[in-house]
XYZ file of C-alpha atoms in Angstrom:
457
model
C -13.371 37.409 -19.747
C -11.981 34.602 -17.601
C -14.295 31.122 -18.368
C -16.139 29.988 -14.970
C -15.847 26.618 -13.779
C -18.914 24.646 -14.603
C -19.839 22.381 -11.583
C -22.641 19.437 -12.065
C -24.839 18.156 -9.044
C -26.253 14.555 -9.841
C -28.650 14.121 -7.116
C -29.678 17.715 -6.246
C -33.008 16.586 -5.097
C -30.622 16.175 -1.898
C -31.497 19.969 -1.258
C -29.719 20.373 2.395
C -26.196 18.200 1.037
C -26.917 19.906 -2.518
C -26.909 23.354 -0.106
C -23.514 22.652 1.705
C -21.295 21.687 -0.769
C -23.050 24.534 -3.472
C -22.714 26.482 -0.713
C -19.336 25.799 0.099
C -18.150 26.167 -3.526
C -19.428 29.423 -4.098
C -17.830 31.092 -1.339
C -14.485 30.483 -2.964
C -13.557 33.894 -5.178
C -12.195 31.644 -7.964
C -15.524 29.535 -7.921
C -18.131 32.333 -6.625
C -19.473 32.794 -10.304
C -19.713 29.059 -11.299
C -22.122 27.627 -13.424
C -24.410 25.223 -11.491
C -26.491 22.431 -13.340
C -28.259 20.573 -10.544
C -29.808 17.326 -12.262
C -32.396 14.785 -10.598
C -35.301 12.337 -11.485
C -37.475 13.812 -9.178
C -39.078 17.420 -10.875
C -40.489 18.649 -7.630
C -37.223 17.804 -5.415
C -35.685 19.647 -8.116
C -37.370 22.916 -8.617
C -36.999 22.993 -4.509
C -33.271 22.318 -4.740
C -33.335 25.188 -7.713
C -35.348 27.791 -5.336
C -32.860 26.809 -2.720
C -29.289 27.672 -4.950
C -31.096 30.428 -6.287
C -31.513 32.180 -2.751
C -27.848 30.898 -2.026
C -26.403 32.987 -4.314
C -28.148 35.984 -4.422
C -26.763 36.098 -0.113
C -23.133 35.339 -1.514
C -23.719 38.203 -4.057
C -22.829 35.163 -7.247
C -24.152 36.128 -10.421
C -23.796 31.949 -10.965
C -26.086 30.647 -13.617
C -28.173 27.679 -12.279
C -30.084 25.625 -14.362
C -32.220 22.223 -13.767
C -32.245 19.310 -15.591
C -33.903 16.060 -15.633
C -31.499 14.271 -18.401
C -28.226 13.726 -17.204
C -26.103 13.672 -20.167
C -27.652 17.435 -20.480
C -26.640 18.250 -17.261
C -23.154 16.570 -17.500
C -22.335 18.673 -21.159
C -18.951 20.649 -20.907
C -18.997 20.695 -16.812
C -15.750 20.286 -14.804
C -16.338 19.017 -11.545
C -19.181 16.601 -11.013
C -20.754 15.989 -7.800
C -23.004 12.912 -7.332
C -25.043 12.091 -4.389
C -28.222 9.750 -4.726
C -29.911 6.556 -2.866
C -30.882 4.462 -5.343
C -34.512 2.947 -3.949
C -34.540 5.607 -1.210
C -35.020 4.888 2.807
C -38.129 2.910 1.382
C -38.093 0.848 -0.146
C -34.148 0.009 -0.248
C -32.876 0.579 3.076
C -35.777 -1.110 4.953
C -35.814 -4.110 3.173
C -32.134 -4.315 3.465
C -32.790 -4.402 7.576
C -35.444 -6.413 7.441
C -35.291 -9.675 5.849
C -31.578 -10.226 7.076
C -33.522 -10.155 10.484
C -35.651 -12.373 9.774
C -32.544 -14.554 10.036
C -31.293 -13.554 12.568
C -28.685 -11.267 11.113
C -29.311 -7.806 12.775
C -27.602 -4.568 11.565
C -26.382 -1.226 12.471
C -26.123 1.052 9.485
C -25.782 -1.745 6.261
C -25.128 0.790 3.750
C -21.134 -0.296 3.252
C -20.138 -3.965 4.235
C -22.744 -6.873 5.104
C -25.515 -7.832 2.906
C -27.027 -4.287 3.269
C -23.326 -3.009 1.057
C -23.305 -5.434 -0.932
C -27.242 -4.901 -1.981
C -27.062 -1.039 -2.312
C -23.538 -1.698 -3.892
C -25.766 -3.460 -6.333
C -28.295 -1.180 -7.050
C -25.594 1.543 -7.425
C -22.717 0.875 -9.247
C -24.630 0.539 -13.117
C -25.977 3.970 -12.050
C -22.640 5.703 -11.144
C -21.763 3.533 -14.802
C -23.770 5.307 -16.551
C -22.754 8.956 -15.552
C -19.353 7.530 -16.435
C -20.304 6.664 -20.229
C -22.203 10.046 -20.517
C -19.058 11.674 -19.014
C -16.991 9.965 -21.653
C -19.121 11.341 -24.026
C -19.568 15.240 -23.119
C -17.244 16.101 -19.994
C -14.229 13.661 -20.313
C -11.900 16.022 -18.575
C -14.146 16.255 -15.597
C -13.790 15.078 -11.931
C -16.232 12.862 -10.521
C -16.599 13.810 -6.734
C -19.025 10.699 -5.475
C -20.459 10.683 -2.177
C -22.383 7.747 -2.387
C -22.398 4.647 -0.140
C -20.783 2.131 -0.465
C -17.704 4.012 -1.301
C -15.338 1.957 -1.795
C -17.150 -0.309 -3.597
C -18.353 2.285 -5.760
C -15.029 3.616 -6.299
C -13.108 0.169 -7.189
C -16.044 -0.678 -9.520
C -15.407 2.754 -11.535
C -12.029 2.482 -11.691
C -12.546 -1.244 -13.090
C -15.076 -0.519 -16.003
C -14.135 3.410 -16.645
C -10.115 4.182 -15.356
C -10.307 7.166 -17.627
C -12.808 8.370 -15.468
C -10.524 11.155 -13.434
C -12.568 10.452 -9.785
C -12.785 10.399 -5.658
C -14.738 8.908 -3.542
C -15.502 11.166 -0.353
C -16.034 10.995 2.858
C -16.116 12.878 5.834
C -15.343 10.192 8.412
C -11.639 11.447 8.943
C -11.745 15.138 9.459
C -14.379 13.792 11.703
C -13.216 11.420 13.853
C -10.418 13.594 14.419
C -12.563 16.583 15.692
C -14.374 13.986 17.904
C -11.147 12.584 19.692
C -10.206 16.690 19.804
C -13.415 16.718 21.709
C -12.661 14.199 24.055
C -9.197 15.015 24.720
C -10.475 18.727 25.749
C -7.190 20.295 22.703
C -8.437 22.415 19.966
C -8.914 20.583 16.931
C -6.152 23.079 14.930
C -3.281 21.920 17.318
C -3.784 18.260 16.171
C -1.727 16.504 13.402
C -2.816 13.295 12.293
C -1.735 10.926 9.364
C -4.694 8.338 8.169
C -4.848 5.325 5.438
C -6.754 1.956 4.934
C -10.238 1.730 3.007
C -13.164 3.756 3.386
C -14.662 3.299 6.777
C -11.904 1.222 8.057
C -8.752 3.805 7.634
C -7.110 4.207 11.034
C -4.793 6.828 12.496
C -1.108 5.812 11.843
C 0.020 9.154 13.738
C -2.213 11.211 16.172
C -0.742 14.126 18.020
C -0.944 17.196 19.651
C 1.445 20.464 18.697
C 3.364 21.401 21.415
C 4.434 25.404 22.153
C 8.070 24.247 21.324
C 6.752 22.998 17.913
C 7.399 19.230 18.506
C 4.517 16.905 18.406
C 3.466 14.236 21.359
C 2.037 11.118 20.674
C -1.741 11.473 21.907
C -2.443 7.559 21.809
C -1.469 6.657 25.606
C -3.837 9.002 26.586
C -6.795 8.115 24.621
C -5.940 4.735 26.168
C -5.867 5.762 29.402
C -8.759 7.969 28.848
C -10.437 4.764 27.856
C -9.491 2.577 30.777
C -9.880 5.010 33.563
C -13.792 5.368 32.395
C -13.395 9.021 31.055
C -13.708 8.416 27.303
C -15.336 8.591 25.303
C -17.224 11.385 26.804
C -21.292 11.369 25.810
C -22.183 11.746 22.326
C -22.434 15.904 21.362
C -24.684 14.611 18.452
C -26.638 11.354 18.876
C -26.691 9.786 22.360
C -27.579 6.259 20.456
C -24.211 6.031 19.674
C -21.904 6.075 22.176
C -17.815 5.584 20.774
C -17.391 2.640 22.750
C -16.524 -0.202 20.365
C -13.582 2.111 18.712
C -12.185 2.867 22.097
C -12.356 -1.163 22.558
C -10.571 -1.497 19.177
C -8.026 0.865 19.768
C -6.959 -1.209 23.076
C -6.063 -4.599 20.939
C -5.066 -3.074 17.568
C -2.944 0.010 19.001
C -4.577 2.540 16.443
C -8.004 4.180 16.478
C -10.527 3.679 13.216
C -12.333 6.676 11.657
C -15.785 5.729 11.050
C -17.859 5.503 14.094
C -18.770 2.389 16.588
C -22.045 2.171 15.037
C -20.465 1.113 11.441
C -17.713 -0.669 13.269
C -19.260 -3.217 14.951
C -20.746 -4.430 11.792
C -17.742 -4.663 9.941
C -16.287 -7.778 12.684
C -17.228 -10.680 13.979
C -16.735 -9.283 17.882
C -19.737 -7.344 18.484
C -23.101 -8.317 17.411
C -23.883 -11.544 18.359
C -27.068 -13.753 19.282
C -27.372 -14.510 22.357
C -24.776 -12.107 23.726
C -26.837 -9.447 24.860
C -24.128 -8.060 26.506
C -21.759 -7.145 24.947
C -24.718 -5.000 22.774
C -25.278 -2.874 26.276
C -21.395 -3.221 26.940
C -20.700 -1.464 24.033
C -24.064 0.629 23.889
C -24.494 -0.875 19.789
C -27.298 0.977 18.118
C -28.848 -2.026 16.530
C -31.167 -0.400 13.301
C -29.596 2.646 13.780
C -29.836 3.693 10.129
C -33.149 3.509 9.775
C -34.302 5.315 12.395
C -31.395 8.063 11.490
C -33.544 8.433 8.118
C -36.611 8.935 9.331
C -35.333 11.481 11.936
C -33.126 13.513 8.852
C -36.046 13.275 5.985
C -38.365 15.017 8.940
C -35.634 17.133 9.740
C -34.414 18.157 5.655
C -38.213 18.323 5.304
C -38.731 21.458 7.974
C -35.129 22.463 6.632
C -36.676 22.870 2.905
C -39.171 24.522 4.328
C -37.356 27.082 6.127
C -35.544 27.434 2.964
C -38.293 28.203 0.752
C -39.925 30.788 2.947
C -36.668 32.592 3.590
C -35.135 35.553 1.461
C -31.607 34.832 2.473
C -30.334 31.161 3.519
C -27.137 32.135 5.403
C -23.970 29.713 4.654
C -21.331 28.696 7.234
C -18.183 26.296 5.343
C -19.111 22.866 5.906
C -16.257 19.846 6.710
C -16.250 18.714 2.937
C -13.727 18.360 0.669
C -15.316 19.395 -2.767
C -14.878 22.856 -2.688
C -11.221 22.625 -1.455
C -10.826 20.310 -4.548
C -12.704 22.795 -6.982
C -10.625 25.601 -6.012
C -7.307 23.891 -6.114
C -7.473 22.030 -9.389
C -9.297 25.368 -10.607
C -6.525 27.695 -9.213
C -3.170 25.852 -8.837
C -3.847 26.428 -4.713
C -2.379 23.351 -3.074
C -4.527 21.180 -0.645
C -4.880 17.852 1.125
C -7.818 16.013 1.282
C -8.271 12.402 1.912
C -9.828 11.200 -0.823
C -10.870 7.336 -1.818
C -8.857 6.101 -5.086
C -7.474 2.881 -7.002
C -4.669 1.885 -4.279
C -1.955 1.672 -7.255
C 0.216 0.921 -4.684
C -0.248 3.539 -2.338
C -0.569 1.340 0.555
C 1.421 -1.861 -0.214
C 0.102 -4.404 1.756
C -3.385 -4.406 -0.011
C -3.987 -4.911 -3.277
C -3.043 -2.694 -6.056
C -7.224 -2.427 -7.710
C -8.904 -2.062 -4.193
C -10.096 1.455 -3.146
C -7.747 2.782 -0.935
C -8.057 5.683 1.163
C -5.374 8.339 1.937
C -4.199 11.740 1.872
C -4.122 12.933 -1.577
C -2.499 16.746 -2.603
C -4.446 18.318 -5.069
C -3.208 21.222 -7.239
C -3.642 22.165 -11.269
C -2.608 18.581 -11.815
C -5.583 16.789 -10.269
C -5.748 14.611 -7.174
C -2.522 13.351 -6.580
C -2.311 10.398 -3.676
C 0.672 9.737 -1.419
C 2.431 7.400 -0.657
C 1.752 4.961 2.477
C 3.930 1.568 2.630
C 3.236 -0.988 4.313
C 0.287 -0.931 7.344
C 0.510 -2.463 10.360
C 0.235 -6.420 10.031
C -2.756 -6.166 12.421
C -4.443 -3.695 10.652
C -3.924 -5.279 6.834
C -5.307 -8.475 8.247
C -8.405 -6.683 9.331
C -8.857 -4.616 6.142
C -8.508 -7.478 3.766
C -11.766 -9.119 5.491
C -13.104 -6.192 4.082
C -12.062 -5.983 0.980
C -12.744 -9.741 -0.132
C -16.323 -8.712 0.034
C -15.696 -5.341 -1.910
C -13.647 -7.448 -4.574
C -16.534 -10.193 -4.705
C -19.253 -7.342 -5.525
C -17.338 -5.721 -7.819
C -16.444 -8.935 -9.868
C -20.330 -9.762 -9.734
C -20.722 -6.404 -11.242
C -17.774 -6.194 -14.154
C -18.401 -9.882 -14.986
C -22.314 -9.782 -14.627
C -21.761 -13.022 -12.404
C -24.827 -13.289 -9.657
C -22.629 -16.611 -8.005
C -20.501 -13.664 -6.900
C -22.646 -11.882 -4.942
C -23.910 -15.097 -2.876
C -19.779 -15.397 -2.460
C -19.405 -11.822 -1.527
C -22.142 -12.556 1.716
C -20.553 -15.451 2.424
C -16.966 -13.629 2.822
C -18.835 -11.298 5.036
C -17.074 -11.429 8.895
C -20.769 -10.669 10.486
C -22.681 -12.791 8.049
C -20.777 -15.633 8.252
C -20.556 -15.524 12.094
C -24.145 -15.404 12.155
C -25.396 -17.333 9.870
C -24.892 -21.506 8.135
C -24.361 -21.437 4.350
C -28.061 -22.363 3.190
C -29.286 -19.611 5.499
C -26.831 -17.089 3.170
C -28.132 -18.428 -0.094
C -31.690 -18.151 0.941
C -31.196 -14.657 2.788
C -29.387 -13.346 -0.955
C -32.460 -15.087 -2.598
C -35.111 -13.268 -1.000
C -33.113 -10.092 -1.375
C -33.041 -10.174 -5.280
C -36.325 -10.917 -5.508
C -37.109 -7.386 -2.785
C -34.991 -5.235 -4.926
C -36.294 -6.963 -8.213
C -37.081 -3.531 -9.779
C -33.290 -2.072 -8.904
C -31.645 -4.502 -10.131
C -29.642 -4.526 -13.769
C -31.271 -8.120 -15.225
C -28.380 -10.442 -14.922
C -28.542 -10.407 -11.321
C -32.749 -10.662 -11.129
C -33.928 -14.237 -10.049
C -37.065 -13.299 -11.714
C -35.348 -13.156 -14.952
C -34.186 -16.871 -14.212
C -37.557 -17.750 -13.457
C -38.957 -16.614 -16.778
C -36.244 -17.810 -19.192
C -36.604 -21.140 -17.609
């Protein structure tokens, strides 16, 4: 009898994400019978999440074995892949204090869950968590692939890759595949005629090549008319999803840097010093900037996953369409020998040679039986590099806070920041970092609590 792939969901309390990619997985033949060990901290979001696979597989006719755990390293034994998707300190308390006392400086924020104070905070509380599914992976599934969705990637990803390289892992996203179905959108061409090429970090990768298949099978360059689109007033046409966020501030980007980015506006204007300024009121209704945008996104999605769970519960069947992620296309090929391409976030290693070899790089990797396998980039446009490495000082910053257990570092790491430091004077940084240590005091590892200063001293 042929062994089944074991797959491991840290975070399955995330019923709805814990649905797609479970989902997704088991309506791959060579994965449909997979073992499924959905771990969590949270029993009740966890015998939902349970009642939820259960249902999933009995409409994809798997006889997959799911089982619930609330210890990890029992959850982690003898698996393959391992997916991990959590929020450490939640929407509350993390998230809001995260918005709020930056504004009480006058820092304000779109999404602050990957750059800014906000990254650098839930980077933070993160990182010793995704730590210690690496040690227990060490210990009873060292052959495994970590698949993290967690925010902030690449923070997340360069930190494992520093403490645990053994650790075979990607960081994933779905900003890409994404983006490029959006621009499809507005360009009115069906998103299978497009080719596109993409590298950089997470949430600041940009299109080196976006074009459109002609019937002669040669390709045409699509990037004079998304400019023109842009200057004649015709793109980006209105959100299909969320009409707080209009695409305006990556059309605007794409005009001075030649290429277009592939997260959206709303995390892009927080990632540079151009957008979100005080005083400048309007260049926020120029560009239609969502300020607090994140927040109010989780309070609209735990209502909505709330009525989903619901649904699901009550239902015999829970019908499954593929979603746009890559875990299951990474599954099947390093289970099967089938090739793919995902873009996946990994140790640069040279893959794009104008940043630096340890930073989290993200590009199109091929995955087979051999693993994930990234290609090779070169060199980025000058512009662009320039750009990314504003970025990445603040990625390298947390990260060295975290391996060396040096809290300096993350007061360093703010002040790097490009919308920090256009915002705000030095002692209004150090204070701002202050109070946030002491608001996340009980997600914090101790070396970085203030309130373990204040008692040894």
């Amino acid at each position: 009898m042929t062994r089944q792939p074991k797959i491991t969901f840290i975070g399955a309390g995330s019923t709805v994400f814990m649905k797609n990619i479970i989902g997704d997985a088991l309506q791959r033949p060579a994965l449909k019978d997979a073992s499924i060990a959905l771990m969590d901290i949270n029993p009740e979001r966890l015998a939902e999440s349970e009642i939820v696979a259960g249902k999933l597989a009995r409409t994809l006719g798997s006889k997959s074995k799911i089982t619930t755990h609330l210890n990890q390293r029992e959850a982690l034994d003898g698996a393959d892949f391992v997916v991990v998707a959590f929020q450490i300190g939640g929407y509350k308390p993390a998230t809001v204090t995260d918005f709020e006392i930056p504004k009480k400086y006058g820092l304000r924020q779109t999404i602050a869950d990957t750059l800014g104070v906000g990254g650098i905070m839930r980077g933070l509380r993160t990182v010793p968590h995704l730590w210690s599914i690496c040690e227990d992976m060490m210990q009873v599934c060292p052959d495994a692939i970590l698949l993290q969705y967690v925010n902030p990637m690449a923070i997340n990803t360069w930190a494992i890759a520093e403490k645990y390289p053994q650790i075979k892992q990607v960081g994933l996203c779905h900003s890409v595949q994404g983006t490029a179905g959006e621009l499809a959108r507005d360009l009115d061409i069906p998103y299978e005629e497009i080719r596109y090429r993409s590298a950089g970090i997470n949430h600041m990768a940009f299109f080196l090549k976006f074009e459109h298949r002609q019937k002669d099978g040669s390709y045409r360059d699509l990037y004079p008319d998304l400019v023109r689109g842009y200057r004649e007033g015709r793109f980006p046409k209105p959100s299909s999803w969320n009409p707080r966020c209009p695409n305006k501030v990556r059309y605007e980007m794409l005009t001075r840097l030649g290429y277009f980015v592939t997260e959206s506006s709303e995390h892009f204007a927080e990632y540079t010093p151009y957008f979100i300024k005080e005083g400048r009121e309007d260049l926020i209704e120029k560009f239609g900037i969502p300020l607090d945008e994140y927040p109010v996104r989780c309070v609209e999605q735990i209502a909505k996953w709330k009525d989903q769970a619901a649904e699901y519960r009550k239902a015999d069947e829970i019908k499954v369409e593929q979603s746009k992620e890559y875990a299951s296309s990474i599954m099947n090929s390093v289970w099967t020998g089938e090739p793919s391409v995902i873009y996946g976030n990994i140790r640069n290693n040279g893959c794009i040679t104008s940043l630096p070899d340890n930073c989290a790089a993200e590009v199109p990797c091929l995955v087979d039986a051999s693993g994930i396998q990234p290609t090779y980039i070169g060199d980025l446009p000058p512009q662009l590099t320039a750009l990314i490495r504003t970025n990445i000082n603040v990625q390298e910053l947390t990260v060295a806070a975290l391996v060396h257990e040096n809290r300096e570092h993350l007061y360093h790491a703010a002040m790097m920041d490009p919308h920090t430091a256009a915002e705000l004077d030095l002692d209004q940084i150090w204070s701002m970092v202050d109070d946030l240590l002491v608001a996340h005091d009980d997600f914090l590892p101790d070396w970085a609590r203030l309130t373990q200063q204040v008692k040894s001293a």
